[in-house]
Amino acid sequence: MVRGRLGELHGHELKELLGQRVAVSAPTVRLAAAAWAGLRRPEPSGLIQFARTESAQLRFLGEAFGRLLREFPHLCDCLTLTRRRTLLAVSGGATTAAPAFREVSAREQRPFLGDLSFLRLVEGLGRGTWPPARPGPGRCR
């Protein structure tokens, strides 16, 4: 039985997965192309439709886009989900990036952020180089 994440598998484990392959249909290719085009747009308005997508062949598409949408700044505090979880980890006692990364990663359903990306995020939080909280009128209490 193959265990682990795809990028962590050895050659013989990848070979075992070969028997699970399926043909990709033309509608699936069109959906993937549309999702990629939506991801590349300069504004995120089209991403919500993909977050609601269910596809047997692209079974993680909706979940992945849903998680990505949570990385846009929240309207109330301008924090992304990862930044909010990082601040919670620090307030919970994480004193360096490594334990904070472990705690933030443990809250993810699937792998989302690498350690170097997380370190850049922590450095940005430390310097205050993210949009400061500017709630709009009537949006937050």
Coordinates of C-alpha atoms in Angstrom, one line a residue:
M1 CA 0.0 0.0 0.0
V2 CA 1.3 3.5 -0.9
R3 CA 1.3 6.0 1.9
G4 CA 2.5 9.6 2.1
R5 CA 2.3 12.6 -0.1
L6 CA 3.0 12.3 -3.8
G7 CA 6.2 14.3 -3.6
E8 CA 7.5 12.0 -0.8
L9 CA 7.0 8.7 -2.6
H10 CA 9.8 6.5 -3.9
G11 CA 9.9 5.2 -7.5
H12 CA 8.4 1.8 -6.6
E13 CA 5.5 3.5 -4.7
L14 CA 4.8 5.7 -7.8
K15 CA 4.8 2.6 -9.9
E16 CA 2.1 1.1 -7.7
L17 CA -0.1 4.1 -8.4
L18 CA 0.1 3.5 -12.1
G19 CA -2.7 0.9 -11.8
Q20 CA -5.0 3.6 -10.4
R21 CA -4.7 5.9 -13.4
V22 CA -7.8 7.0 -15.3
A23 CA -8.4 8.6 -18.6
V24 CA -9.0 12.3 -18.5
S25 CA -12.1 13.4 -20.3
A26 CA -12.4 16.4 -22.6
P27 CA -14.8 18.2 -20.1
T28 CA -12.2 17.6 -17.4
V29 CA -9.5 19.2 -19.5
R30 CA -11.8 22.2 -20.2
L31 CA -12.6 22.5 -16.5
A32 CA -8.9 22.4 -15.6
A33 CA -8.1 25.0 -18.3
A34 CA -10.9 27.3 -17.0
A35 CA -9.6 26.9 -13.4
W36 CA -6.1 27.7 -14.5
A37 CA -7.3 30.8 -16.4
G38 CA -9.3 31.9 -13.4
L39 CA -6.3 31.5 -11.1
R40 CA -4.2 33.6 -13.4
R41 CA -6.7 36.5 -13.6
P42 CA -5.6 39.8 -11.9
E43 CA -8.6 39.8 -9.6
P44 CA -10.1 36.8 -7.6
S45 CA -13.8 37.2 -8.5
G46 CA -14.0 34.0 -10.6
L47 CA -12.4 31.8 -8.0
I48 CA -15.6 31.2 -6.0
Q49 CA -17.1 29.2 -8.8
F50 CA -14.2 26.8 -8.7
A51 CA -14.3 26.5 -4.9
R52 CA -17.9 25.1 -5.4
T53 CA -16.9 22.7 -8.1
E54 CA -17.2 18.9 -7.7
S55 CA -15.3 16.8 -10.1
A56 CA -14.6 13.1 -9.9
Q57 CA -11.4 13.5 -11.9
L58 CA -10.2 16.7 -10.3
R59 CA -11.4 15.7 -6.8
F60 CA -9.3 18.3 -4.9
L61 CA -10.1 21.3 -7.2
G62 CA -12.9 22.7 -5.1
E63 CA -11.1 22.2 -1.8
A64 CA -7.9 23.7 -3.2
F65 CA -9.7 26.9 -4.5
G66 CA -11.7 27.1 -1.2
R67 CA -8.5 27.1 0.8
L68 CA -6.8 29.6 -1.6
L69 CA -9.7 32.0 -1.1
R70 CA -9.0 32.0 2.6
E71 CA -5.6 33.5 1.9
F72 CA -7.2 36.8 0.8
P73 CA -7.3 39.4 3.5
H74 CA -10.5 39.3 5.6
L75 CA -12.7 42.3 5.4
C76 CA -12.7 42.9 9.1
D77 CA -9.0 42.6 10.1
C78 CA -7.1 42.3 6.8
L79 CA -5.6 39.0 8.0
T80 CA -5.3 35.9 5.9
L81 CA -6.1 32.5 7.4
T82 CA -2.5 31.6 7.6
R83 CA -1.5 35.0 9.3
R84 CA -4.4 34.6 11.8
R85 CA -3.3 31.0 12.6
T86 CA 0.3 32.2 12.9
L87 CA -0.6 34.9 15.4
L88 CA -2.7 32.3 17.4
A89 CA 0.3 30.0 17.5
V90 CA 2.5 32.8 18.8
S91 CA -0.1 33.9 21.4
G92 CA -0.4 30.2 22.4
G93 CA 3.3 30.1 23.2
A94 CA 5.3 29.5 20.0
T95 CA 8.4 31.5 20.4
T96 CA 10.2 30.7 17.1
A97 CA 9.1 30.0 13.5
A98 CA 9.6 26.2 13.7
P99 CA 7.0 25.5 16.4
A100 CA 4.6 28.1 14.9
F101 CA 5.0 26.4 11.5
R102 CA 4.3 23.0 13.0
E103 CA 1.2 24.3 14.7
V104 CA -0.1 26.2 11.7
S105 CA 0.6 23.1 9.4
A106 CA -1.2 20.8 11.8
R107 CA -4.4 22.9 11.3
E108 CA -4.4 22.3 7.6
Q109 CA -6.5 19.5 6.1
R110 CA -3.9 19.1 3.3
P111 CA -0.3 20.4 2.8
F112 CA -0.6 24.1 2.0
L113 CA 2.5 26.1 2.8
G114 CA 6.2 25.3 2.7
D115 CA 8.5 26.2 5.5
L116 CA 10.4 28.9 3.5
S117 CA 7.1 30.5 2.5
F118 CA 6.0 30.4 6.1
L119 CA 9.3 32.0 7.2
R120 CA 8.8 34.9 4.8
L121 CA 5.3 35.3 6.1
V122 CA 6.5 35.4 9.7
E123 CA 9.2 37.9 8.8
G124 CA 6.6 40.1 7.1
L125 CA 4.4 40.0 10.2
G126 CA 7.4 40.9 12.3
R127 CA 8.1 43.9 10.2
G128 CA 4.4 44.9 9.9
T129 CA 4.6 44.6 6.1
W130 CA 1.1 43.4 5.5
P131 CA -2.0 45.6 5.1
P132 CA -2.8 46.8 8.7
A133 CA -6.3 46.2 10.0
R134 CA -8.6 48.8 8.6
P135 CA -12.1 47.6 9.0
G136 CA -14.7 49.2 6.9
P137 CA -17.6 51.1 8.5
G138 CA -20.2 48.7 9.8
R139 CA -18.2 45.6 8.9
C140 CA -16.9 44.6 12.3
R141 CA -17.8 45.1 15.9

